[in-house]
Amino acid sequence: MTNHDSVGAPGGESASAARVPAVGESRVPVSDNVLVTLLVDLDEALHFVQETQLHLTPTQLREVSPDGRARVWPLAAPGLQLRLAEHAGVATLDLVGLQGLLARWRFTLVGQAAAVRLVRLFEQLREGGLQSEAAEVEEAVDTELQSAPSTWVLLRLWRFAQPYRLQLFWGFALTLLATGATLVPPYLTIPLMDDILIPYQNGKPIAPGEVALYLGGLLAAALVGWGLGWARTYLLALVSERIGADLRTTTYEHLLTLPLDYFGGKRTGDLMARIGSETDRINVFLSLHALDFLTDLIMIGMTAVILVSINPLLAVVTLVPLPIIAWMIHVVRDKLRTGFEKIDRVWSEVTNVLADTIPGIRVVKAFAQERREAERFRAANTHNLQANDRLNRTWSLFTPTVTLMTEIGLLVVWAFGVWQVARDHITVGVLTAFIAYIGRFYTRLDSMSRIVSVTQKAAAGAKRIFDILDHVSTVPDPVQPVRLPQVQGAIELRGVGFRYGARSVIRDLHLQIRPGEMIGLAGHSGSGKSTLVNLICRFHDVSEGAILVDGQDVRRFAVADYRRHVGLVLQEPFLFFGTIAQNIAYGRPDASRDEIVAAARAAHAHDFILRLPQGYDSLVGERGQGLSGGERQRISIARALLIDPRILILDEATSAVDTETEKEIQKALDNLVKGRTTIAIAHRLSTLRKADRLVVMDRGEIVEVGPHDELMARQGAYWRLYQAQQRQADDEEKAEADVAEIASVAVALDTHAAHPAGDA
C-alpha cells in the first residue's frame, strides 16, 4: 500500500500525468537544489509505513518513494496549490490543480514544521520566485507551532517511544494485571461481611476454613499486585530513561546541524536549559507520572464497571461529581499550560545570566562588575519567583477544590447507601465494598487532577524541545549528494546574491578563483567580506546565483563532506577544554602524535608548546584560558594544517595581535597557504601584498580586482583604502612619539627637581 492518495484521471492515467503536463515518473535527479524535505510516514489508513520523501526544489515538487522512484509536478503548472490541514495529531497535505485533487499525503505532527515551511516556500515560488526571506519563513513556522494545542505535543514523543513498543506493550499488560489485582480485595469483603461477620453477630458460629480462604485471597491479591507493580514500574522506568536519552541525543545532534543564523538568535543558557532540564522533566513524566496517569485511567474504568455490576443506581450516585471535576480540569489545564510555558521562558533568563557570566568572569572581575552581575541574577531569580507564585495561586485553589468535591461525593454515597440498606435494597457488605471501591475511585480521580500539573509541565518542555527539532536547516543536504573524494580548489561565483531577511548584503557577484591562487578581500567594515567567506564555507546558502567548486554547485555536496576540504582560521580562535594535542587534532581525531607535532612545527607553535608543563598534554582552560592570543592563533593554524584543506579561509587572522606576534603568525600562515586556494581577509592591507589578486568590495559588490601594484596604480577604491590606512598609521605613530616626548620631558623635569643646579 502506498503512503499517499492519488486521484485517478479519465482513461486510467494518473492524476499527475493527466492533469499536469510534463509530470512523469523517473529516478531522482541529483542536480536539483532541495529547499525543504517532508517525510510522509502514514498511509491512507493512517498506518505507519516506510517513509516517502516530498521534496521542494526551485522548479518542482517531487515525491520520492522508498524504492527511489519519483513523481514530479512542475511549479509552473497552472492552478497548482498546496493545502495543509491538521486534526487529532494527524496532518494532511493536498496537492490541487485546475481539475481537482492531484495527490494527498498524510503524516504525523513530526513533520508539521517541515510541512508549514514547504507550503510557504511553495507559495513564494509560485508567486514569482523565492524571496529568500528566511526570517519570515521561520516566523511563519513559529506562529504555526505556537497556535498548536500544547498538550498534543506529548503525542509526538511516540517517535522516540516507537523503538520500545514491545516493552511498552508488556508494561501496559502488566499495568492491566496489577490494577486488576488491586481491585480484588474490596470484592472479597462482600462475602466476608455478609456471610461471616454479620451472621456471627446474629448468633451463627464463624467457620475458620471460610475465613482462612477469604484472608488467603486478600493476601494473594496483595502479593500478586506487589509483584506485578514492581515489574511494571521497573520495566517502564527503563524504557522512559532510554526515551529520555534518545530525546537528548537527537535534539543535540539536530542542533549541531542547524545553520549559524539559528544560534545568532538564541541564548546559550536557553538552549542548555532545553536540552538539560526540559528533557529531564519529560523523562520524569514518562517514568513516573505517565505510568500513574495510565494506572489511574485503568483503575477508574475498571472500578466504574464493577460499581455498575454491583448496583447500577448507587454507581450513578457515585459518579455525580465526575463531570464537575472534569470541567475544572479542563478550565485549569489551559491556565497551567500558559503558566508553565512562561515559567520555562523565565527560567531560561536565569540560566542565560549564568551562561553569560561564568565564561566571561575575567571581564566581570576586570571591570569590577560582580555586584552588577549579582543584581542581574537576583532580578532574573525574582522574576522566576513571581511567575511561579502566580501559577501557584491557581494550583493551590484547584487541588483542595478537587479534594473537597471527592469528599462531598463520598458523603453522598454514604447517605444514599445507608438509605438503601435501611430499605433492604442492598446489604451492609455491598455498601462496605462500595465504600472501599469509591475510596479507590476518588483517590485515583484526585491523583489524575494532580497529574494535570505535571502533564502541562511536560507538554511545555516538549514544545520547547520540538521547537528545536522542527527547525529546518537553511543549509540542507541534497537528496543524492555528489561524492567529493578530492578537491582541486577552483572556485567560481556566478551572480551570487545573499540577504539577511529583507536586507540585501551581497548583490550579483561574479568571480573566478584558480586552484592554488591566493585572493585577498579588502573593503570597509560591512562591505560583505565575511558574508562572502561564510557563503563559500556554506555556513549560509546563496539567495541568488551559485557558488561552484571544481565546476560543481556546492549545494550538490553533502555539507560535512564539503567542509572537510575547507580550512578556517578565525580572527578570534576558539579552543576547547582539553589538551593541546586534542585541540590540534580536533578536525582529525585519529591523527598520530607525529602528525600533530608536524602540524605544530609548521604553525610555529612547537617551541612554546614544549615550554608548557606537560607539553602537548598540557590542559587548555575553557576557550583557551592560560594561553596568549598569538599562541591560541598558532594552535588554530596547526589545527587547520592537520586536516590539509584544499581551500583555506583566513578571516582577520592577525588583527588581534601585536606586531611581533604577527610576524610569527605570518610565518605560520606562509606554510599554511602553500599549494592551497586561499581567501584572506586582513585588517592591515599591507599583509595582503602577497596575494595573487585583491578583490575590493563595497556595499556587497565587487568594485575592483587585481594585484596590489596594479590597484595602487589605478588610484581607485583600493588606493583610497590604503591611503586612509596609512594616514591612520602615521597619526598613531605621531601620537605615540608625542606621548614618548612628553614622558621624556616629564622625566627630565623630575630629575631637575630632585637635583637643582645650585646643589652641584
XYZ file of N, CA and C in Angstrom, residues 17-118:
306
model
N -0.142 12.727 -14.190
C 0.174 12.675 -15.612
C -0.902 13.322 -16.442
N -2.196 13.179 -16.015
C -3.297 13.681 -16.822
C -3.516 15.164 -16.633
N -3.305 15.642 -15.431
C -3.738 16.995 -15.125
C -2.602 18.003 -15.180
N -1.404 17.568 -14.986
C -0.283 18.498 -15.026
C 0.675 18.039 -16.103
N 0.807 18.726 -17.183
C 1.708 18.314 -18.249
C 3.134 18.242 -17.745
N 3.893 17.404 -18.373
C 5.327 17.239 -18.106
C 5.610 16.570 -16.782
N 4.572 15.986 -16.160
C 4.813 15.234 -14.936
C 5.054 13.787 -15.306
N 6.042 13.190 -14.707
C 6.314 11.794 -15.020
C 6.936 11.070 -13.857
N 7.321 9.859 -14.077
C 7.950 9.030 -13.052
C 9.354 8.708 -13.511
N 10.319 8.952 -12.646
C 11.714 8.765 -13.030
C 12.554 8.573 -11.791
N 13.799 8.269 -12.020
C 14.736 8.229 -10.916
C 15.031 9.647 -10.437
N 15.414 9.759 -9.155
C 15.609 11.075 -8.580
C 16.819 11.750 -9.198
N 16.671 12.949 -9.751
C 17.829 13.664 -10.272
C 18.689 14.179 -9.129
N 19.956 14.394 -9.408
C 20.862 14.835 -8.359
C 21.250 16.295 -8.506
N 20.806 16.931 -9.557
C 21.259 18.288 -9.821
C 20.420 19.355 -9.141
N 19.247 18.980 -8.602
C 18.357 19.980 -8.041
C 18.805 20.406 -6.649
N 18.523 21.651 -6.339
C 18.756 22.165 -5.003
C 17.476 21.997 -4.200
N 17.458 21.051 -3.271
C 16.265 20.772 -2.477
C 16.159 21.823 -1.379
N 15.064 22.573 -1.394
C 14.869 23.638 -0.419
C 14.331 23.108 0.903
N 13.442 22.130 0.846
C 12.859 21.572 2.065
C 12.400 20.151 1.761
N 12.489 19.283 2.771
C 12.078 17.885 2.641
C 11.038 17.561 3.705
N 9.949 16.933 3.288
C 8.903 16.477 4.204
C 8.862 14.959 4.173
N 8.934 14.334 5.348
C 8.872 12.877 5.459
C 7.421 12.460 5.715
N 6.871 11.668 4.808
C 5.475 11.209 4.897
C 5.483 9.807 5.492
N 4.959 9.665 6.728
C 5.113 8.406 7.460
C 3.802 7.646 7.682
N 2.682 8.091 7.074
C 1.404 7.398 7.238
C 0.822 7.063 5.862
N 0.070 5.951 5.810
C -0.645 5.656 4.580
C -2.081 6.162 4.711
N -2.921 5.849 3.712
C -4.280 6.388 3.713
C -5.128 5.823 4.848
N -4.727 4.651 5.384
C -5.436 4.075 6.527
C -4.835 4.523 7.853
N -3.907 5.503 7.797
C -3.234 6.057 8.969
C -2.374 5.026 9.678
N -1.799 4.096 8.916
C -0.839 3.138 9.442
C 0.572 3.655 9.182
N 1.484 3.384 10.113
C 2.872 3.768 9.901
C 3.475 2.918 8.786
N 4.191 3.572 7.875
C 4.812 2.878 6.749
C 6.215 3.433 6.558
N 6.973 2.771 5.679
C 8.291 3.279 5.333
C 8.147 4.651 4.677
N 8.987 5.590 5.114
C 8.755 6.991 4.775
C 8.972 7.295 3.296
N 7.995 7.991 2.729
C 8.149 8.619 1.420
C 8.643 10.045 1.643
N 9.488 10.532 0.745
C 10.033 11.880 0.875
C 9.369 12.804 -0.145
N 8.988 13.976 0.338
C 8.417 15.004 -0.525
C 9.402 16.165 -0.555
N 9.956 16.436 -1.741
C 10.981 17.467 -1.890
C 10.420 18.659 -2.654
N 10.812 19.843 -2.206
C 10.512 21.067 -2.937
C 11.821 21.656 -3.443
N 11.910 21.856 -4.754
C 13.073 22.489 -5.370
C 12.606 23.809 -5.990
N 13.517 24.630 -6.474
C 13.085 25.898 -7.084
C 12.198 25.736 -8.315
N 12.135 24.511 -8.888
C 11.369 24.344 -10.132
C 10.251 23.322 -10.032
N 10.249 22.470 -9.003
C 9.268 21.381 -8.993
C 9.002 20.875 -7.584
N 7.853 20.216 -7.433
C 7.521 19.452 -6.235
C 7.697 17.989 -6.597
N 8.465 17.251 -5.793
C 8.834 15.888 -6.162
C 8.549 14.930 -5.012
N 7.889 13.824 -5.347
C 7.633 12.752 -4.393
C 8.584 11.597 -4.689
N 9.328 11.166 -3.685
C 10.301 10.087 -3.854
C 9.884 8.921 -2.967
N 9.553 7.801 -3.588
C 9.118 6.619 -2.850
C 10.332 5.925 -2.232
N 10.117 5.006 -1.259
C 11.249 4.332 -0.615
C 12.147 3.568 -1.582
N 11.616 3.138 -2.743
C 12.447 2.405 -3.702
C 13.199 3.338 -4.657
N 13.094 4.658 -4.442
C 13.852 5.605 -5.253
C 13.121 6.152 -6.459
N 11.899 5.660 -6.728
C 11.132 6.188 -7.849
C 10.560 7.560 -7.473
N 10.391 8.408 -8.494
C 9.950 9.774 -8.222
C 8.797 10.177 -9.128
N 7.894 10.989 -8.581
C 6.874 11.660 -9.376
C 7.056 13.152 -9.155
N 6.952 13.934 -10.215
C 7.233 15.361 -10.112
C 6.071 16.182 -10.661
N 5.905 17.370 -10.092
C 4.922 18.344 -10.559
C 5.649 19.668 -10.761
N 5.753 20.165 -11.989
C 6.418 21.461 -12.214
C 5.661 22.588 -11.514
N 6.404 23.480 -10.867
C 5.766 24.590 -10.170
C 5.122 25.572 -11.139
N 5.537 25.529 -12.395
C 4.969 26.442 -13.386
C 3.596 25.990 -13.883
N 3.169 24.777 -13.489
C 1.865 24.290 -13.945
C 0.755 25.211 -13.445
N -0.221 25.540 -14.284
C -1.277 26.480 -13.882
C -2.191 25.903 -12.801
N -2.571 26.773 -11.851
C -3.574 26.416 -10.853
C -3.098 25.501 -9.748
N -1.799 25.270 -9.641
C -1.283 24.336 -8.640
C -1.344 24.965 -7.247
N -1.872 24.208 -6.261
C -1.990 24.694 -4.883
C -1.665 23.567 -3.909
N -1.143 23.959 -2.748
C -0.934 23.030 -1.636
C -1.825 23.465 -0.478
N -2.536 22.498 0.107
C -3.418 22.793 1.230
C -3.048 21.896 2.405
N -2.775 22.522 3.545
C -2.346 21.803 4.733
C -3.431 21.876 5.798
N -3.777 20.719 6.378
C -4.778 20.671 7.454
C -4.281 19.713 8.520
N -4.737 19.920 9.757
C -4.323 19.063 10.870
C -5.522 18.775 11.757
N -5.665 17.508 12.168
C -6.757 17.126 13.050
C -6.327 15.938 13.888
N -6.473 16.087 15.203
C -6.231 14.986 16.148
C -4.846 14.376 15.978
N -3.859 15.221 15.781
C -2.490 14.736 15.714
C -2.065 14.192 14.369
N -2.920 14.256 13.353
C -2.586 13.775 12.012
C -2.732 14.937 11.031
N -1.701 15.167 10.230
C -1.728 16.252 9.249
C -1.970 15.685 7.851
N -2.649 16.471 7.031
C -2.937 16.088 5.647
C -2.474 17.207 4.725
N -1.750 16.842 3.685
C -1.276 17.804 2.693
C -1.864 17.404 1.342
N -2.668 18.303 0.764
C -3.312 18.049 -0.526
C -2.657 18.893 -1.606
N -2.378 18.251 -2.746
C -1.922 18.962 -3.936
C -3.109 19.065 -4.888
N -3.495 20.309 -5.218
C -4.695 20.556 -6.010
C -4.311 21.289 -7.284
N -4.905 20.864 -8.416
C -4.705 21.521 -9.699
C -6.011 22.079 -10.232
N -6.009 22.467 -11.479
C -7.198 23.057 -12.084
C -8.368 22.086 -12.114
N -8.074 20.769 -12.245
C -9.134 19.777 -12.366
C -9.433 19.056 -11.057
N -8.874 19.545 -9.948
C -9.182 18.925 -8.672
C -7.958 18.382 -7.965
N -8.185 17.393 -7.090
C -7.134 16.826 -6.254
C -6.165 15.992 -7.088
N -4.865 16.280 -6.946
C -3.836 15.528 -7.666
C -3.204 14.456 -6.785
N -2.919 14.796 -5.551
C -2.282 13.831 -4.645
C -2.549 14.264 -3.215
N -2.472 13.301 -2.320
C -2.688 13.581 -0.897
C -1.655 12.795 -0.092
N -1.094 13.454 0.891
C -0.119 12.812 1.773
C -0.563 13.020 3.218
N -0.410 11.980 4.020
C -0.754 12.067 5.440
C 0.484 11.749 6.266
N 0.638 12.465 7.378
C 1.824 12.281 8.205
C 1.509 12.732 9.628
N 2.346 12.298 10.574
C 2.178 12.691 11.971
C 2.735 14.090 12.180
N 2.503 14.629 13.366
C 2.930 16.000 13.656
C 4.442 16.158 13.699
N 5.173 15.053 13.599
C 6.632 15.163 13.498
C 7.013 16.016 12.297
N 6.228 15.931 11.238
C 6.548 16.676 10.027
C 5.823 18.001 9.894
N 5.148 18.447 10.965
C 4.330 19.649 10.848
C 5.150 20.882 10.471
N 6.289 21.090 11.142
C 7.087 22.285 10.854
C 7.622 22.260 9.427
N 8.109 21.096 8.996
C 8.609 20.984 7.625
C 7.481 21.233 6.621
N 6.271 20.765 6.943
C 5.142 20.968 6.038
C 4.777 22.446 5.932
N 4.791 23.140 7.068
C 4.489 24.576 7.052
C 5.515 25.318 6.196
N 6.772 24.978 6.396
C 7.833 25.618 5.604
C 7.680 25.279 4.124
N 7.344 24.029 3.818
C 7.185 23.613 2.425
C 6.055 24.408 1.756
